[in-house]
């Protein structure tokens, strides 16, 4: 959905459904357009293979998320043939999303293995 349109709809919803005479003021501070990756691309195939080794007995899952990194659209516009696949690996002290964010050592190990296997798999395609 277009981010500007979604903002207008959310603002209208909040303003028309404000209870008990309360006042609502909204201000859009920033926005990024949504990005939709191609989960049928060779990069996703290589990652699925890597994840199946790093996470035995489990199949890679896909999930649409509400937030999108605006850089994805910029990269897609600059490099239309590029495959964009975002994964995150960070140790607990990085606190990239919150001060109490934590990642288990087992998860760090598995995702590190998955990333390495992905690079090997993708390079061989």
mmCIF file with all atom_site columns, C-alpha atoms in Angstrom, residues 1-94:
data_model
loop_
_atom_site.group_PDB
_atom_site.id
_atom_site.type_symbol
_atom_site.label_atom_id
_atom_site.label_alt_id
_atom_site.label_comp_id
_atom_site.label_asym_id
_atom_site.label_entity_id
_atom_site.label_seq_id
_atom_site.pdbx_PDB_ins_code
_atom_site.Cartn_x
_atom_site.Cartn_y
_atom_site.Cartn_z
_atom_site.occupancy
_atom_site.B_iso_or_equiv
_atom_site.pdbx_formal_charge
_atom_site.auth_seq_id
_atom_site.auth_comp_id
_atom_site.auth_asym_id
_atom_site.auth_atom_id
_atom_site.pdbx_PDB_model_num
ATOM 1  C CA . UNK A 1 1  ? 0.000   0.000   0.000   1.00 0.00 ? 1  UNK A CA 1
ATOM 2  C CA . UNK A 1 2  ? 1.244   3.479   -0.770  1.00 0.00 ? 2  UNK A CA 1
ATOM 3  C CA . UNK A 1 3  ? 2.664   5.020   2.413   1.00 0.00 ? 3  UNK A CA 1
ATOM 4  C CA . UNK A 1 4  ? 1.065   8.457   1.884   1.00 0.00 ? 4  UNK A CA 1
ATOM 5  C CA . UNK A 1 5  ? -2.354  6.869   1.301   1.00 0.00 ? 5  UNK A CA 1
ATOM 6  C CA . UNK A 1 6  ? -1.945  4.640   4.369   1.00 0.00 ? 6  UNK A CA 1
ATOM 7  C CA . UNK A 1 7  ? -1.064  7.695   6.463   1.00 0.00 ? 7  UNK A CA 1
ATOM 8  C CA . UNK A 1 8  ? -4.161  9.577   5.265   1.00 0.00 ? 8  UNK A CA 1
ATOM 9  C CA . UNK A 1 9  ? -6.389  6.596   6.037   1.00 0.00 ? 9  UNK A CA 1
ATOM 10 C CA . UNK A 1 10 ? -4.879  6.154   9.510   1.00 0.00 ? 10 UNK A CA 1
ATOM 11 C CA . UNK A 1 11 ? -5.235  9.850   10.291  1.00 0.00 ? 11 UNK A CA 1
ATOM 12 C CA . UNK A 1 12 ? -8.866  9.859   9.154   1.00 0.00 ? 12 UNK A CA 1
ATOM 13 C CA . UNK A 1 13 ? -9.576  6.747   11.215  1.00 0.00 ? 13 UNK A CA 1
ATOM 14 C CA . UNK A 1 14 ? -8.069  8.261   14.364  1.00 0.00 ? 14 UNK A CA 1
ATOM 15 C CA . UNK A 1 15 ? -9.787  11.622  13.896  1.00 0.00 ? 15 UNK A CA 1
ATOM 16 C CA . UNK A 1 16 ? -13.253 10.208  13.202  1.00 0.00 ? 16 UNK A CA 1
ATOM 17 C CA . UNK A 1 17 ? -13.165 7.651   15.999  1.00 0.00 ? 17 UNK A CA 1
ATOM 18 C CA . UNK A 1 18 ? -11.730 9.705   18.815  1.00 0.00 ? 18 UNK A CA 1
ATOM 19 C CA . UNK A 1 19 ? -13.896 9.057   21.889  1.00 0.00 ? 19 UNK A CA 1
ATOM 20 C CA . UNK A 1 20 ? -15.398 11.439  24.437  1.00 0.00 ? 20 UNK A CA 1
ATOM 21 C CA . UNK A 1 21 ? -14.537 14.696  22.701  1.00 0.00 ? 21 UNK A CA 1
ATOM 22 C CA . UNK A 1 22 ? -10.797 14.138  22.996  1.00 0.00 ? 22 UNK A CA 1
ATOM 23 C CA . UNK A 1 23 ? -8.644  16.037  20.544  1.00 0.00 ? 23 UNK A CA 1
ATOM 24 C CA . UNK A 1 24 ? -6.288  14.207  18.221  1.00 0.00 ? 24 UNK A CA 1
ATOM 25 C CA . UNK A 1 25 ? -3.514  15.796  16.241  1.00 0.00 ? 25 UNK A CA 1
ATOM 26 C CA . UNK A 1 26 ? -1.380  13.737  13.906  1.00 0.00 ? 26 UNK A CA 1
ATOM 27 C CA . UNK A 1 27 ? 1.815   14.652  12.160  1.00 0.00 ? 27 UNK A CA 1
ATOM 28 C CA . UNK A 1 28 ? 3.653   12.540  9.664   1.00 0.00 ? 28 UNK A CA 1
ATOM 29 C CA . UNK A 1 29 ? 7.349   12.676  10.433  1.00 0.00 ? 29 UNK A CA 1
ATOM 30 C CA . UNK A 1 30 ? 8.709   10.397  7.740   1.00 0.00 ? 30 UNK A CA 1
ATOM 31 C CA . UNK A 1 31 ? 7.689   7.627   5.450   1.00 0.00 ? 31 UNK A CA 1
ATOM 32 C CA . UNK A 1 32 ? 9.128   4.931   3.288   1.00 0.00 ? 32 UNK A CA 1
ATOM 33 C CA . UNK A 1 33 ? 7.305   3.152   0.525   1.00 0.00 ? 33 UNK A CA 1
ATOM 34 C CA . UNK A 1 34 ? 6.719   -0.575  0.949   1.00 0.00 ? 34 UNK A CA 1
ATOM 35 C CA . UNK A 1 35 ? 9.014   -3.062  -0.726  1.00 0.00 ? 35 UNK A CA 1
ATOM 36 C CA . UNK A 1 36 ? 8.072   -6.493  -1.956  1.00 0.00 ? 36 UNK A CA 1
ATOM 37 C CA . UNK A 1 37 ? 10.865  -8.975  -2.628  1.00 0.00 ? 37 UNK A CA 1
ATOM 38 C CA . UNK A 1 38 ? 10.623  -11.882 -5.049  1.00 0.00 ? 38 UNK A CA 1
ATOM 39 C CA . UNK A 1 39 ? 10.662  -15.077 -2.956  1.00 0.00 ? 39 UNK A CA 1
ATOM 40 C CA . UNK A 1 40 ? 10.991  -17.183 -6.133  1.00 0.00 ? 40 UNK A CA 1
ATOM 41 C CA . UNK A 1 41 ? 14.386  -15.705 -7.036  1.00 0.00 ? 41 UNK A CA 1
ATOM 42 C CA . UNK A 1 42 ? 17.653  -17.671 -7.005  1.00 0.00 ? 42 UNK A CA 1
ATOM 43 C CA . UNK A 1 43 ? 18.789  -15.758 -3.895  1.00 0.00 ? 43 UNK A CA 1
ATOM 44 C CA . UNK A 1 44 ? 15.769  -16.981 -1.947  1.00 0.00 ? 44 UNK A CA 1
ATOM 45 C CA . UNK A 1 45 ? 16.341  -20.531 -3.216  1.00 0.00 ? 45 UNK A CA 1
ATOM 46 C CA . UNK A 1 46 ? 19.974  -20.389 -2.070  1.00 0.00 ? 46 UNK A CA 1
ATOM 47 C CA . UNK A 1 47 ? 18.920  -19.006 1.309   1.00 0.00 ? 47 UNK A CA 1
ATOM 48 C CA . UNK A 1 48 ? 16.222  -21.654 1.762   1.00 0.00 ? 48 UNK A CA 1
ATOM 49 C CA . UNK A 1 49 ? 18.808  -24.372 1.122   1.00 0.00 ? 49 UNK A CA 1
ATOM 50 C CA . UNK A 1 50 ? 21.230  -22.766 3.574   1.00 0.00 ? 50 UNK A CA 1
ATOM 51 C CA . UNK A 1 51 ? 18.550  -22.376 6.240   1.00 0.00 ? 51 UNK A CA 1
ATOM 52 C CA . UNK A 1 52 ? 17.522  -26.028 5.904   1.00 0.00 ? 52 UNK A CA 1
ATOM 53 C CA . UNK A 1 53 ? 21.079  -27.014 6.859   1.00 0.00 ? 53 UNK A CA 1
ATOM 54 C CA . UNK A 1 54 ? 21.444  -24.442 9.639   1.00 0.00 ? 54 UNK A CA 1
ATOM 55 C CA . UNK A 1 55 ? 17.992  -25.262 11.035  1.00 0.00 ? 55 UNK A CA 1
ATOM 56 C CA . UNK A 1 56 ? 17.605  -29.025 10.435  1.00 0.00 ? 56 UNK A CA 1
ATOM 57 C CA . UNK A 1 57 ? 14.056  -30.263 10.084  1.00 0.00 ? 57 UNK A CA 1
ATOM 58 C CA . UNK A 1 58 ? 12.651  -26.788 9.494   1.00 0.00 ? 58 UNK A CA 1
ATOM 59 C CA . UNK A 1 59 ? 11.640  -25.104 6.272   1.00 0.00 ? 59 UNK A CA 1
ATOM 60 C CA . UNK A 1 60 ? 12.343  -21.415 5.675   1.00 0.00 ? 60 UNK A CA 1
ATOM 61 C CA . UNK A 1 61 ? 9.190   -19.365 6.260   1.00 0.00 ? 61 UNK A CA 1
ATOM 62 C CA . UNK A 1 62 ? 8.069   -16.159 4.568   1.00 0.00 ? 62 UNK A CA 1
ATOM 63 C CA . UNK A 1 63 ? 6.255   -13.387 6.385   1.00 0.00 ? 63 UNK A CA 1
ATOM 64 C CA . UNK A 1 64 ? 5.083   -9.987  5.242   1.00 0.00 ? 64 UNK A CA 1
ATOM 65 C CA . UNK A 1 65 ? 6.011   -7.334  7.769   1.00 0.00 ? 65 UNK A CA 1
ATOM 66 C CA . UNK A 1 66 ? 4.631   -3.884  8.388   1.00 0.00 ? 66 UNK A CA 1
ATOM 67 C CA . UNK A 1 67 ? 7.924   -2.052  8.257   1.00 0.00 ? 67 UNK A CA 1
ATOM 68 C CA . UNK A 1 68 ? 10.101  -1.861  5.198   1.00 0.00 ? 68 UNK A CA 1
ATOM 69 C CA . UNK A 1 69 ? 13.580  -0.483  4.912   1.00 0.00 ? 69 UNK A CA 1
ATOM 70 C CA . UNK A 1 70 ? 13.331  2.421   2.433   1.00 0.00 ? 70 UNK A CA 1
ATOM 71 C CA . UNK A 1 71 ? 16.817  1.609   1.146   1.00 0.00 ? 71 UNK A CA 1
ATOM 72 C CA . UNK A 1 72 ? 15.347  -1.480  -0.585  1.00 0.00 ? 72 UNK A CA 1
ATOM 73 C CA . UNK A 1 73 ? 13.367  0.626   -3.055  1.00 0.00 ? 73 UNK A CA 1
ATOM 74 C CA . UNK A 1 74 ? 16.361  2.837   -3.714  1.00 0.00 ? 74 UNK A CA 1
ATOM 75 C CA . UNK A 1 75 ? 18.543  -0.184  -4.455  1.00 0.00 ? 75 UNK A CA 1
ATOM 76 C CA . UNK A 1 76 ? 15.838  -1.764  -6.621  1.00 0.00 ? 76 UNK A CA 1
ATOM 77 C CA . UNK A 1 77 ? 15.529  1.448   -8.651  1.00 0.00 ? 77 UNK A CA 1
ATOM 78 C CA . UNK A 1 78 ? 19.297  1.800   -9.079  1.00 0.00 ? 78 UNK A CA 1
ATOM 79 C CA . UNK A 1 79 ? 19.879  -1.880  -9.812  1.00 0.00 ? 79 UNK A CA 1
ATOM 80 C CA . UNK A 1 80 ? 16.674  -3.314  -11.317 1.00 0.00 ? 80 UNK A CA 1
ATOM 81 C CA . UNK A 1 81 ? 18.200  -6.745  -11.920 1.00 0.00 ? 81 UNK A CA 1
ATOM 82 C CA . UNK A 1 82 ? 19.544  -7.139  -8.399  1.00 0.00 ? 82 UNK A CA 1
ATOM 83 C CA . UNK A 1 83 ? 17.979  -9.585  -5.984  1.00 0.00 ? 83 UNK A CA 1
ATOM 84 C CA . UNK A 1 84 ? 17.356  -8.083  -2.563  1.00 0.00 ? 84 UNK A CA 1
ATOM 85 C CA . UNK A 1 85 ? 17.384  -10.343 0.453   1.00 0.00 ? 85 UNK A CA 1
ATOM 86 C CA . UNK A 1 86 ? 17.682  -8.876  3.935   1.00 0.00 ? 86 UNK A CA 1
ATOM 87 C CA . UNK A 1 87 ? 18.744  -10.883 6.935   1.00 0.00 ? 87 UNK A CA 1
ATOM 88 C CA . UNK A 1 88 ? 20.038  -9.734  10.256  1.00 0.00 ? 88 UNK A CA 1
ATOM 89 C CA . UNK A 1 89 ? 22.726  -11.137 12.477  1.00 0.00 ? 89 UNK A CA 1
ATOM 90 C CA . UNK A 1 90 ? 23.779  -9.216  15.527  1.00 0.00 ? 90 UNK A CA 1
ATOM 91 C CA . UNK A 1 91 ? 25.131  -10.005 18.930  1.00 0.00 ? 91 UNK A CA 1
ATOM 92 C CA . UNK A 1 92 ? 23.121  -9.001  22.032  1.00 0.00 ? 92 UNK A CA 1
ATOM 93 C CA . UNK A 1 93 ? 25.307  -6.048  23.005  1.00 0.00 ? 93 UNK A CA 1
ATOM 94 C CA . UNK A 1 94 ? 24.502  -4.264  19.731  1.00 0.00 ? 94 UNK A CA 1
#
